[in-house]
C-alpha positions as semicolon CSV with decimal commas, in nm:
position;residue;x (nm);y (nm);z (nm)
1;M;-5,459;8,822;1,459
2;D;-5,208;9,044;1,636
3;I;-4,882;8,883;1,746
4;N;-4,823;9,082;2,061
5;T;-4,489;8,921;2,150
6;I;-4,301;9,082;1,859
7;T;-4,044;9,338;1,969
8;E;-3,859;9,389;1,640
9;V;-3,922;9,372;1,265
10;L;-3,627;9,339;1,028
11;R;-3,674;9,443;0,664
12;P;-3,358;9,335;0,476
13;R;-3,304;9,462;0,121
14;A;-3,020;9,221;0,040
15;R;-2,910;8,878;0,153
16;D;-2,624;9,006;0,367
17;E;-2,870;9,214;0,568
18;I;-3,063;8,909;0,688
19;G;-2,790;8,819;0,934
20;S;-2,785;8,526;1,172
21;A;-3,103;8,380;1,311
22;R;-3,175;8,382;1,681
23;P;-3,440;8,216;1,899
24;G;-3,782;8,367;1,845
25;D;-3,726;8,458;1,478
26;A;-3,973;8,394;1,197
27;F;-3,947;8,474;0,828
28;L;-4,248;8,667;0,702
29;G;-4,367;8,608;0,347
30;G;-4,740;8,649;0,294
31;G;-4,824;8,595;0,661
32;T;-5,158;8,426;0,595
33;F;-5,074;8,144;0,834
34;L;-4,841;8,338;1,063
35;F;-5,116;8,584;1,155
36;S;-5,392;8,323;1,171
37;E;-5,322;8,194;1,521
38;P;-5,120;8,283;1,833
39;Q;-4,741;8,257;1,798
40;P;-4,627;8,309;2,159
41;E;-4,271;8,191;2,095
42;L;-4,193;8,465;1,839
43;R;-3,996;8,781;1,918
44;R;-3,874;8,905;1,580
45;L;-4,012;8,900;1,224
46;I;-3,780;8,907;0,923
47;D;-3,991;9,056;0,645
48;L;-3,883;8,920;0,306
49;S;-4,088;9,157;0,092
50;K;-3,813;9,420;0,057
51;L;-3,581;9,166;-0,104
52;R;-3,801;9,194;-0,414
53;W;-3,722;8,854;-0,560
54;P;-3,870;8,812;-0,912
55;P;-4,174;8,587;-0,859
56;L;-4,110;8,367;-1,162
57;S;-3,819;8,309;-1,394
58;A;-3,835;8,072;-1,691
59;G;-3,553;7,945;-1,910
60;E;-3,422;7,639;-2,088
61;A;-3,360;7,467;-1,756
62;G;-3,719;7,511;-1,638
63;L;-3,919;7,736;-1,407
64;D;-3,787;7,900;-1,093
65;I;-4,054;8,005;-0,843
66;A;-3,949;8,247;-0,571
67;A;-4,053;8,147;-0,222
68;T;-4,231;8,485;-0,200
69;C;-4,428;8,432;-0,524
70;T;-4,798;8,459;-0,442
71;I;-5,058;8,208;-0,553
72;A;-5,218;8,478;-0,771
73;E;-4,887;8,547;-0,945
74;L;-4,824;8,179;-1,009
75;H;-5,177;8,122;-1,138
76;A;-5,140;8,409;-1,385
77;Y;-4,821;8,265;-1,534
78;E;-4,832;8,186;-1,908
79;A;-4,601;7,897;-1,980
80;P;-4,423;7,813;-2,308
81;A;-4,626;7,599;-2,546
82;G;-4,397;7,298;-2,508
83;W;-4,459;7,268;-2,136
84;T;-4,754;7,031;-2,156
85;A;-4,770;6,988;-1,777
86;A;-4,807;7,364;-1,720
87;P;-5,189;7,345;-1,679
88;L;-5,116;7,149;-1,361
89;I;-5,005;7,481;-1,211
90;G;-5,358;7,616;-1,242
91;E;-5,514;7,296;-1,111
92;C;-5,302;7,310;-0,797
93;C;-5,353;7,683;-0,745
94;R;-5,730;7,638;-0,763
95;A;-5,709;7,352;-0,513
96;F;-5,658;7,621;-0,247
97;L;-6,023;7,728;-0,280
98;A;-5,889;8,041;-0,113
99;S;-6,035;8,376;-0,017
100;F;-5,933;8,690;-0,205
101;K;-5,688;8,775;0,073
102;V;-5,522;8,434;0,077
103;W;-5,512;8,415;-0,304
104;N;-5,325;8,745;-0,327
105;M;-5,106;8,720;-0,015
106;A;-5,025;8,353;0,046
107;T;-4,690;8,247;-0,096
108;V;-4,570;7,932;-0,266
109;G;-4,281;7,903;-0,020
110;G;-4,503;7,948;0,281
111;N;-4,736;7,672;0,168
112;I;-4,447;7,432;0,118
113;C;-4,272;7,521;0,443
114;L;-4,591;7,474;0,642
115;G;-4,598;7,114;0,525
116;L;-4,971;7,053;0,567
117;P;-5,086;6,742;0,376
118;A;-5,341;6,947;0,180
119;G;-5,083;7,205;0,068
120;P;-5,133;7,214;-0,311
121;M;-4,796;7,377;-0,381
122;I;-4,642;7,068;-0,224
123;S;-4,851;6,858;-0,465
124;L;-4,736;7,062;-0,765
125;A;-4,368;7,060;-0,677
126;A;-4,358;6,694;-0,576
127;A;-4,525;6,584;-0,900
128;L;-4,286;6,788;-1,117
129;D;-3,952;6,693;-0,957
130;G;-3,933;7,023;-0,770
131;S;-3,620;7,110;-0,574
132;C;-3,594;7,357;-0,286
133;V;-3,303;7,599;-0,289
134;L;-3,219;7,674;0,074
135;W;-3,012;7,967;0,200
136;A;-2,811;7,924;0,518
137;G;-2,740;8,208;0,758
138;D;-2,364;8,176;0,694
139;G;-2,407;8,246;0,322
140;G;-2,417;7,882;0,214
141;E;-2,673;7,721;-0,015
142;R;-2,806;7,370;-0,064
143;R;-3,072;7,194;-0,267
144;L;-3,321;6,937;-0,150
145;P;-3,605;6,764;-0,338
146;V;-3,947;6,877;-0,220
147;L;-4,024;6,512;-0,147
148;D;-3,747;6,518;0,115
149;F;-3,803;6,875;0,230
150;V;-4,160;6,818;0,354
151;R;-4,143;6,571;0,641
152;G;-4,495;6,591;0,780
153;P;-4,764;6,831;0,900
154;R;-4,587;7,155;1,002
155;E;-4,251;6,980;0,978
156;N;-3,981;7,046;0,720
157;A;-3,607;6,998;0,668
158;L;-3,501;7,359;0,732
159;A;-3,204;7,382;0,965
160;P;-3,198;7,664;1,223
161;G;-3,152;7,993;1,040
162;E;-3,217;7,845;0,696
163;L;-3,450;8,010;0,449
164;L;-3,635;7,872;0,147
165;R;-3,523;8,092;-0,142
166;R;-3,694;7,932;-0,442
167;I;-3,841;7,617;-0,592
168;E;-3,700;7,487;-0,920
169;L;-3,917;7,287;-1,162
170;P;-3,711;7,124;-1,441
171;A;-3,816;7,168;-1,802
172;A;-3,818;6,791;-1,858
173;A;-4,086;6,747;-1,591
174;L;-4,289;7,037;-1,729
175;A;-4,294;6,865;-2,070
176;R;-4,473;6,554;-1,941
177;R;-4,837;6,464;-1,986
178;F;-5,036;6,463;-1,664
179;A;-5,366;6,361;-1,506
180;F;-5,512;6,518;-1,192
181;R;-5,767;6,400;-0,937
182;R;-5,878;6,568;-0,616
183;A;-6,145;6,492;-0,355
184;S;-6,284;6,679;-0,057
185;L;-6,562;6,593;0,185
186;T;-6,739;6,919;0,099
187;P;-6,765;7,124;-0,223
188;L;-6,548;7,404;-0,084
189;G;-6,343;7,200;0,163
190;R;-5,975;7,135;0,208
191;S;-5,831;6,856;-0,008
192;G;-5,867;6,514;0,147
193;V;-5,700;6,330;-0,140
194;L;-5,494;6,466;-0,429
195;V;-5,339;6,233;-0,687
196;I;-5,129;6,338;-0,985
197;G;-4,991;6,109;-1,252
198;T;-4,733;6,204;-1,514
199;L;-4,615;6,021;-1,824
200;D;-4,279;6,104;-1,977
201;R;-4,186;6,077;-2,343
202;D;-3,968;5,776;-2,264
203;G;-4,272;5,597;-2,118
204;S;-4,181;5,637;-1,751
205;F;-4,480;5,683;-1,522
206;R;-4,491;5,868;-1,191
207;L;-4,773;5,877;-0,939
208;T;-4,775;6,143;-0,667
209;V;-5,005;6,121;-0,365
210;T;-5,063;6,417;-0,135
211;A;-5,337;6,537;0,101
212;A;-5,424;6,173;0,179
213;T;-5,087;6,103;0,341
214;R;-4,890;6,268;0,619
215;R;-4,615;6,366;0,376
216;P;-4,591;6,364;-0,004
217;Q;-4,541;6,025;-0,164
218;R;-4,430;5,942;-0,516
219;L;-4,412;5,609;-0,692
220;D;-4,186;5,588;-0,999
221;F;-4,222;5,323;-1,270
222;P;-3,985;5,279;-1,568
223;A;-4,289;5,187;-1,777
224;P;-4,663;5,227;-1,718
225;P;-4,787;4,955;-1,482
226;D;-5,103;4,756;-1,533
227;R;-5,393;4,782;-1,289
228;A;-5,276;4,501;-1,063
229;A;-4,915;4,618;-1,050
230;L;-5,017;4,970;-0,958
231;A;-5,255;4,853;-0,685
232;G;-4,991;4,622;-0,541
233;R;-4,725;4,891;-0,539
234;L;-4,960;5,139;-0,371
235;A;-5,052;4,890;-0,100
236;A;-4,686;4,814;-0,029
237;A;-4,558;5,173;-0,042
238;L;-4,840;5,342;0,147
239;P;-4,918;5,146;0,466
240;P;-5,235;5,234;0,661
241;A;-5,039;5,428;0,924
242;L;-4,918;5,674;0,659
243;Y;-5,269;5,798;0,577
244;Y;-5,366;6,120;0,749
245;D;-5,650;6,141;0,999
246;D;-5,829;6,472;1,064
247;V;-6,169;6,637;1,019
248;H;-6,115;6,648;0,643
249;G;-6,116;6,272;0,604
250;R;-6,068;5,938;0,778
251;P;-5,768;5,724;0,683
252;D;-5,981;5,442;0,541
253;W;-6,167;5,686;0,311
254;R;-5,842;5,851;0,204
255;R;-5,689;5,512;0,125
256;H;-5,992;5,401;-0,078
257;M;-5,997;5,725;-0,279
258;T;-5,621;5,714;-0,335
259;H;-5,647;5,369;-0,494
260;L;-5,952;5,471;-0,697
261;F;-5,789;5,790;-0,827
262;A;-5,459;5,618;-0,896
263;E;-5,629;5,374;-1,132
264;E;-5,827;5,654;-1,299
265;V;-5,507;5,850;-1,354
266;R;-5,326;5,547;-1,495
267;A;-5,611;5,467;-1,729
268;E;-5,643;5,828;-1,848
269;L;-5,274;5,862;-1,931
270;L;-5,272;5,530;-2,116
271;G;-5,599;5,595;-2,299
272;E;-5,773;5,301;-2,138
273;A;-6,129;5,283;-2,009
274;A;-6,111;5,318;-1,628
Protein backbone atom coordinates (compact mmCIF):
# COMPACT_ATOMS: atom_id res chain seq x y z
CA MET A 1 0.00 0.00 0.00
CA ASP A 2 1.28 3.46 -0.86
CA ILE A 3 1.67 5.91 2.02
CA ASN A 4 0.81 9.09 0.18
CA THR A 5 1.39 11.44 3.12
CA ILE A 6 5.17 10.96 3.14
CA THR A 7 7.10 14.07 2.12
CA GLU A 8 10.62 13.00 3.10
CA VAL A 9 12.70 9.84 3.46
CA LEU A 10 15.85 9.92 5.59
CA ARG A 11 18.52 7.25 4.99
CA PRO A 12 21.11 7.62 7.78
CA ARG A 13 24.40 5.73 7.48
CA ALA A 14 25.48 6.32 11.09
CA ARG A 15 23.77 6.94 14.40
CA ASP A 16 24.57 10.65 14.48
CA GLU A 17 22.75 11.08 11.16
CA ILE A 18 19.42 9.92 12.59
CA GLY A 19 18.92 13.20 14.40
CA SER A 20 16.00 14.20 16.57
CA ALA A 21 12.55 12.79 15.99
CA ARG A 22 9.65 15.02 15.08
CA PRO A 23 5.89 14.47 14.83
CA GLY A 24 4.97 12.29 11.87
CA ASP A 25 8.19 10.23 11.91
CA ALA A 26 8.37 6.45 11.58
CA PHE A 27 11.37 4.16 11.57
CA LEU A 28 11.38 1.83 8.57
CA GLY A 29 12.81 -1.65 8.97
CA GLY A 30 11.21 -4.30 6.79
CA GLY A 31 8.00 -2.33 6.30
CA THR A 32 5.74 -5.38 6.12
CA PHE A 33 3.31 -3.85 8.61
CA LEU A 34 4.00 -0.20 7.82
CA PHE A 35 2.94 -0.64 4.20
CA SER A 36 0.04 -2.97 4.98
CA GLU A 37 -2.52 -0.33 5.94
CA PRO A 38 -3.05 3.45 5.77
CA GLN A 39 -0.75 5.56 7.97
CA PRO A 40 -2.29 9.03 7.60
CA GLU A 41 -0.35 10.52 10.51
CA LEU A 42 3.09 9.89 8.95
CA ARG A 43 5.15 12.54 7.16
CA ARG A 44 8.71 11.19 7.21
CA LEU A 45 10.29 7.73 7.05
CA ILE A 46 13.69 7.05 8.62
CA ASP A 47 15.04 4.08 6.67
CA LEU A 48 17.32 1.96 8.86
CA SER A 49 18.68 -0.28 6.10
CA LYS A 50 21.70 1.90 5.33
CA LEU A 51 22.97 1.55 8.90
CA ARG A 52 23.91 -2.02 7.99
CA TRP A 53 23.79 -3.47 11.47
CA PRO A 54 25.11 -7.06 11.58
CA PRO A 55 21.97 -9.22 11.85
CA LEU A 56 23.37 -11.58 14.48
CA SER A 57 26.35 -11.55 16.79
CA ALA A 58 27.16 -14.43 19.14
CA GLY A 59 29.68 -14.54 21.97
CA GLU A 60 30.23 -15.81 25.49
CA ALA A 61 27.55 -13.46 26.79
CA GLY A 62 24.89 -14.77 24.42
CA LEU A 63 23.22 -13.79 21.16
CA ASP A 64 22.61 -10.24 19.99
CA ILE A 65 19.87 -9.86 17.38
CA ALA A 66 19.76 -6.59 15.47
CA ALA A 67 16.34 -4.98 15.29
CA THR A 68 16.72 -5.07 11.50
CA CYS A 69 17.52 -8.81 11.39
CA THR A 70 14.97 -10.51 9.16
CA ILE A 71 13.06 -13.63 10.12
CA ALA A 72 14.85 -15.52 7.33
CA GLU A 73 18.25 -14.49 8.68
CA LEU A 74 17.35 -15.52 12.21
CA HIS A 75 15.92 -18.85 11.07
CA ALA A 76 19.13 -19.65 9.18
CA TYR A 77 21.31 -19.07 12.24
CA GLU A 78 23.40 -22.06 13.39
CA ALA A 79 23.89 -21.87 17.13
CA PRO A 80 26.74 -23.33 19.21
CA ALA A 81 26.19 -26.90 20.33
CA GLY A 82 25.87 -25.96 23.99
CA TRP A 83 22.86 -23.74 23.41
CA THR A 84 20.20 -26.39 23.94
CA ALA A 85 17.36 -23.86 23.68
CA ALA A 86 18.50 -22.69 20.22
CA PRO A 87 15.92 -24.88 18.37
CA LEU A 88 13.30 -22.63 19.95
CA ILE A 89 14.46 -19.97 17.49
CA GLY A 90 13.25 -22.08 14.59
CA GLU A 91 10.00 -22.97 16.32
CA CYS A 92 9.16 -19.31 16.83
CA CYS A 93 10.24 -18.28 13.33
CA ARG A 94 7.98 -20.93 11.82
CA ALA A 95 5.09 -19.74 13.99
CA PHE A 96 4.83 -16.78 11.60
CA LEU A 97 3.44 -19.07 8.87
CA ALA A 98 4.53 -16.18 6.67
CA SER A 99 4.58 -15.54 2.94
CA PHE A 100 7.89 -15.43 1.07
CA LYS A 101 7.82 -11.62 1.20
CA VAL A 102 7.18 -11.43 4.94
CA TRP A 103 9.71 -14.18 5.69
CA ASN A 104 12.47 -12.29 3.89
CA MET A 105 11.51 -8.70 4.77
CA ALA A 106 9.88 -8.70 8.21
CA THR A 107 12.28 -7.87 11.02
CA VAL A 108 12.67 -9.16 14.55
CA GLY A 109 12.54 -5.62 15.91
CA GLY A 110 9.43 -4.73 13.97
CA ASN A 111 7.58 -7.76 15.28
CA ILE A 112 8.48 -6.91 18.86
CA CYS A 113 7.71 -3.21 18.54
CA LEU A 114 4.30 -3.92 17.02
CA GLY A 115 3.39 -5.76 20.21
CA LEU A 116 0.68 -7.99 18.76
CA PRO A 117 -0.12 -10.92 21.08
CA ALA A 118 0.67 -13.43 18.32
CA GLY A 119 4.10 -11.92 17.61
CA PRO A 120 6.42 -14.96 17.82
CA MET A 121 9.58 -12.89 18.26
CA ILE A 122 7.99 -11.59 21.44
CA SER A 123 7.45 -15.21 22.50
CA LEU A 124 11.07 -16.12 21.79
CA ALA A 125 12.59 -13.14 23.56
CA ALA A 126 10.28 -13.31 26.56
CA ALA A 127 10.99 -17.00 27.11
CA LEU A 128 14.78 -16.51 26.91
CA ASP A 129 15.19 -13.48 29.18
CA GLY A 130 15.55 -11.13 26.22
CA SER A 131 16.44 -7.49 26.80
CA CYS A 132 15.78 -4.59 24.44
CA VAL A 133 18.59 -2.12 23.86
CA LEU A 134 16.98 1.24 23.14
CA TRP A 135 18.67 4.25 21.54
CA ALA A 136 17.48 7.72 22.48
CA GLY A 137 17.58 10.65 20.09
CA ASP A 138 20.03 12.49 22.37
CA GLY A 139 22.62 9.71 22.09
CA GLY A 140 21.61 7.91 25.28
CA GLU A 141 20.93 4.20 25.66
CA ARG A 142 18.88 2.08 28.03
CA ARG A 143 17.91 -1.56 28.45
CA LEU A 144 14.50 -2.97 29.19
CA PRO A 145 13.33 -6.59 29.48
CA VAL A 146 11.09 -7.62 26.60
CA LEU A 147 8.47 -8.54 29.20
CA ASP A 148 8.33 -4.87 30.19
CA PHE A 149 8.87 -3.45 26.72
CA VAL A 150 5.71 -4.98 25.20
CA ARG A 151 2.74 -3.44 26.97
CA GLY A 152 -0.14 -4.62 24.80
CA PRO A 153 -1.39 -4.84 21.23
CA ARG A 154 0.44 -2.13 19.24
CA GLU A 155 1.72 -0.62 22.47
CA ASN A 156 5.33 -0.58 23.66
CA ALA A 157 7.62 1.30 26.05
CA LEU A 158 9.45 3.38 23.44
CA ALA A 159 9.71 7.03 24.42
CA PRO A 160 9.30 9.67 21.69
CA GLY A 161 12.31 9.50 19.40
CA GLU A 162 13.58 6.21 20.82
CA LEU A 163 14.66 3.36 18.58
CA LEU A 164 14.99 -0.36 19.24
CA ARG A 165 18.60 -1.17 18.35
CA ARG A 166 18.90 -4.84 19.26
CA ILE A 167 17.62 -7.70 21.41
CA GLU A 168 20.04 -9.52 23.69
CA LEU A 169 19.50 -13.18 24.62
CA PRO A 170 21.82 -14.31 27.46
CA ALA A 171 23.86 -17.48 27.06
CA ALA A 172 22.49 -18.88 30.33
CA ALA A 173 18.94 -18.78 28.95
CA LEU A 174 20.03 -20.31 25.65
CA ALA A 175 21.51 -23.26 27.57
CA ARG A 176 18.18 -24.29 29.11
CA ARG A 177 15.97 -27.17 28.07
CA PHE A 178 12.64 -26.11 26.61
CA ALA A 179 9.21 -27.35 25.56
CA PHE A 180 6.97 -25.59 23.04
CA ARG A 181 3.23 -25.68 22.38
CA ARG A 182 1.20 -23.61 19.92
CA ALA A 183 -2.46 -23.63 18.84
CA SER A 184 -4.41 -21.86 16.12
CA LEU A 185 -8.03 -22.11 15.08
CA THR A 186 -6.97 -23.01 11.53
CA PRO A 187 -4.00 -24.97 10.12
CA LEU A 188 -2.40 -21.84 8.66
CA GLY A 189 -3.82 -19.29 11.08
CA ARG A 190 -2.31 -16.79 13.45
CA SER A 191 -1.30 -18.16 16.86
CA GLY A 192 -4.13 -18.16 19.35
CA VAL A 193 -2.08 -19.66 22.18
CA LEU A 194 1.68 -20.08 22.49
CA VAL A 195 3.24 -21.57 25.62
CA ILE A 196 6.95 -22.12 26.23
CA GLY A 197 8.49 -23.77 29.26
CA THR A 198 12.19 -23.78 30.14
CA LEU A 199 14.11 -25.74 32.74
CA ASP A 200 17.47 -24.50 33.97
CA ARG A 201 20.35 -26.63 35.19
CA ASP A 202 19.68 -25.45 38.75
CA GLY A 203 16.12 -26.80 38.50
CA SER A 204 14.35 -23.46 38.11
CA PHE A 205 11.30 -23.58 35.86
CA ARG A 206 9.85 -20.77 33.76
CA LEU A 207 6.57 -20.72 31.89
CA THR A 208 5.94 -18.07 29.23
CA VAL A 209 2.48 -17.41 27.82
CA THR A 210 1.96 -15.33 24.68
CA ALA A 211 -0.66 -15.06 21.93
CA ALA A 212 -3.36 -16.00 24.46
CA THR A 213 -2.83 -12.86 26.54
CA ARG A 214 -2.82 -9.16 25.75
CA ARG A 215 0.86 -8.91 26.67
CA PRO A 216 3.55 -11.51 27.35
CA GLN A 217 3.36 -13.24 30.71
CA ARG A 218 6.00 -15.30 32.48
CA LEU A 219 5.75 -17.34 35.66
CA ASP A 220 9.02 -18.17 37.42
CA PHE A 221 9.42 -21.06 39.87
CA PRO A 222 12.60 -21.82 41.87
CA ALA A 223 11.84 -25.51 41.40
CA PRO A 224 9.46 -27.37 39.07
CA PRO A 225 5.90 -27.16 40.40
CA ASP A 226 3.51 -30.07 40.55
CA ARG A 227 0.31 -30.08 38.50
CA ALA A 228 -1.84 -28.44 41.16
CA ALA A 229 0.70 -25.73 42.00
CA LEU A 230 1.11 -24.80 38.36
CA ALA A 231 -2.64 -24.64 37.75
CA GLY A 232 -3.16 -22.52 40.85
CA ARG A 233 -0.40 -20.11 39.92
CA LEU A 234 -1.75 -19.74 36.38
CA ALA A 235 -5.25 -19.01 37.64
CA ALA A 236 -3.97 -16.36 40.05
CA ALA A 237 -1.48 -14.70 37.68
CA LEU A 238 -3.61 -14.69 34.53
CA PRO A 239 -7.12 -13.39 35.34
CA PRO A 240 -9.86 -13.77 32.70
CA ALA A 241 -9.61 -10.10 31.68
CA LEU A 242 -5.99 -10.60 30.59
CA TYR A 243 -6.88 -13.11 27.87
CA TYR A 244 -7.12 -11.64 24.39
CA ASP A 245 -10.35 -11.59 22.40
CA ASP A 246 -10.29 -11.39 18.59
CA VAL A 247 -11.19 -13.44 15.52
CA HIS A 248 -8.29 -15.80 16.24
CA GLY A 249 -9.76 -17.08 19.49
CA ARG A 250 -12.20 -16.39 22.31
CA PRO A 251 -10.82 -15.72 25.79
CA ASP A 252 -12.39 -18.85 27.30
CA TRP A 253 -10.79 -21.06 24.61
CA ARG A 254 -7.43 -19.33 25.02
CA ARG A 255 -7.57 -19.82 28.79
CA HIS A 256 -8.46 -23.51 28.47
CA MET A 257 -5.65 -24.15 25.99
CA THR A 258 -3.15 -22.19 28.08
CA HIS A 259 -3.81 -24.40 31.10
CA LEU A 260 -3.74 -27.55 28.96
CA PHE A 261 -0.45 -26.62 27.28
CA ALA A 262 1.13 -25.47 30.52
CA GLU A 263 0.62 -28.90 32.06
CA GLU A 264 1.89 -30.64 28.91
CA VAL A 265 5.01 -28.48 28.96
CA ARG A 266 5.61 -29.14 32.65
CA ALA A 267 5.17 -32.87 32.21
CA GLU A 268 7.45 -32.98 29.16
CA LEU A 269 10.30 -31.15 30.87
CA LEU A 270 10.03 -33.34 33.96
CA GLY A 271 9.68 -36.58 32.00
CA GLU A 272 6.24 -37.29 33.37
CA ALA A 273 3.23 -38.68 31.53
CA ALA A 274 0.93 -35.71 30.78
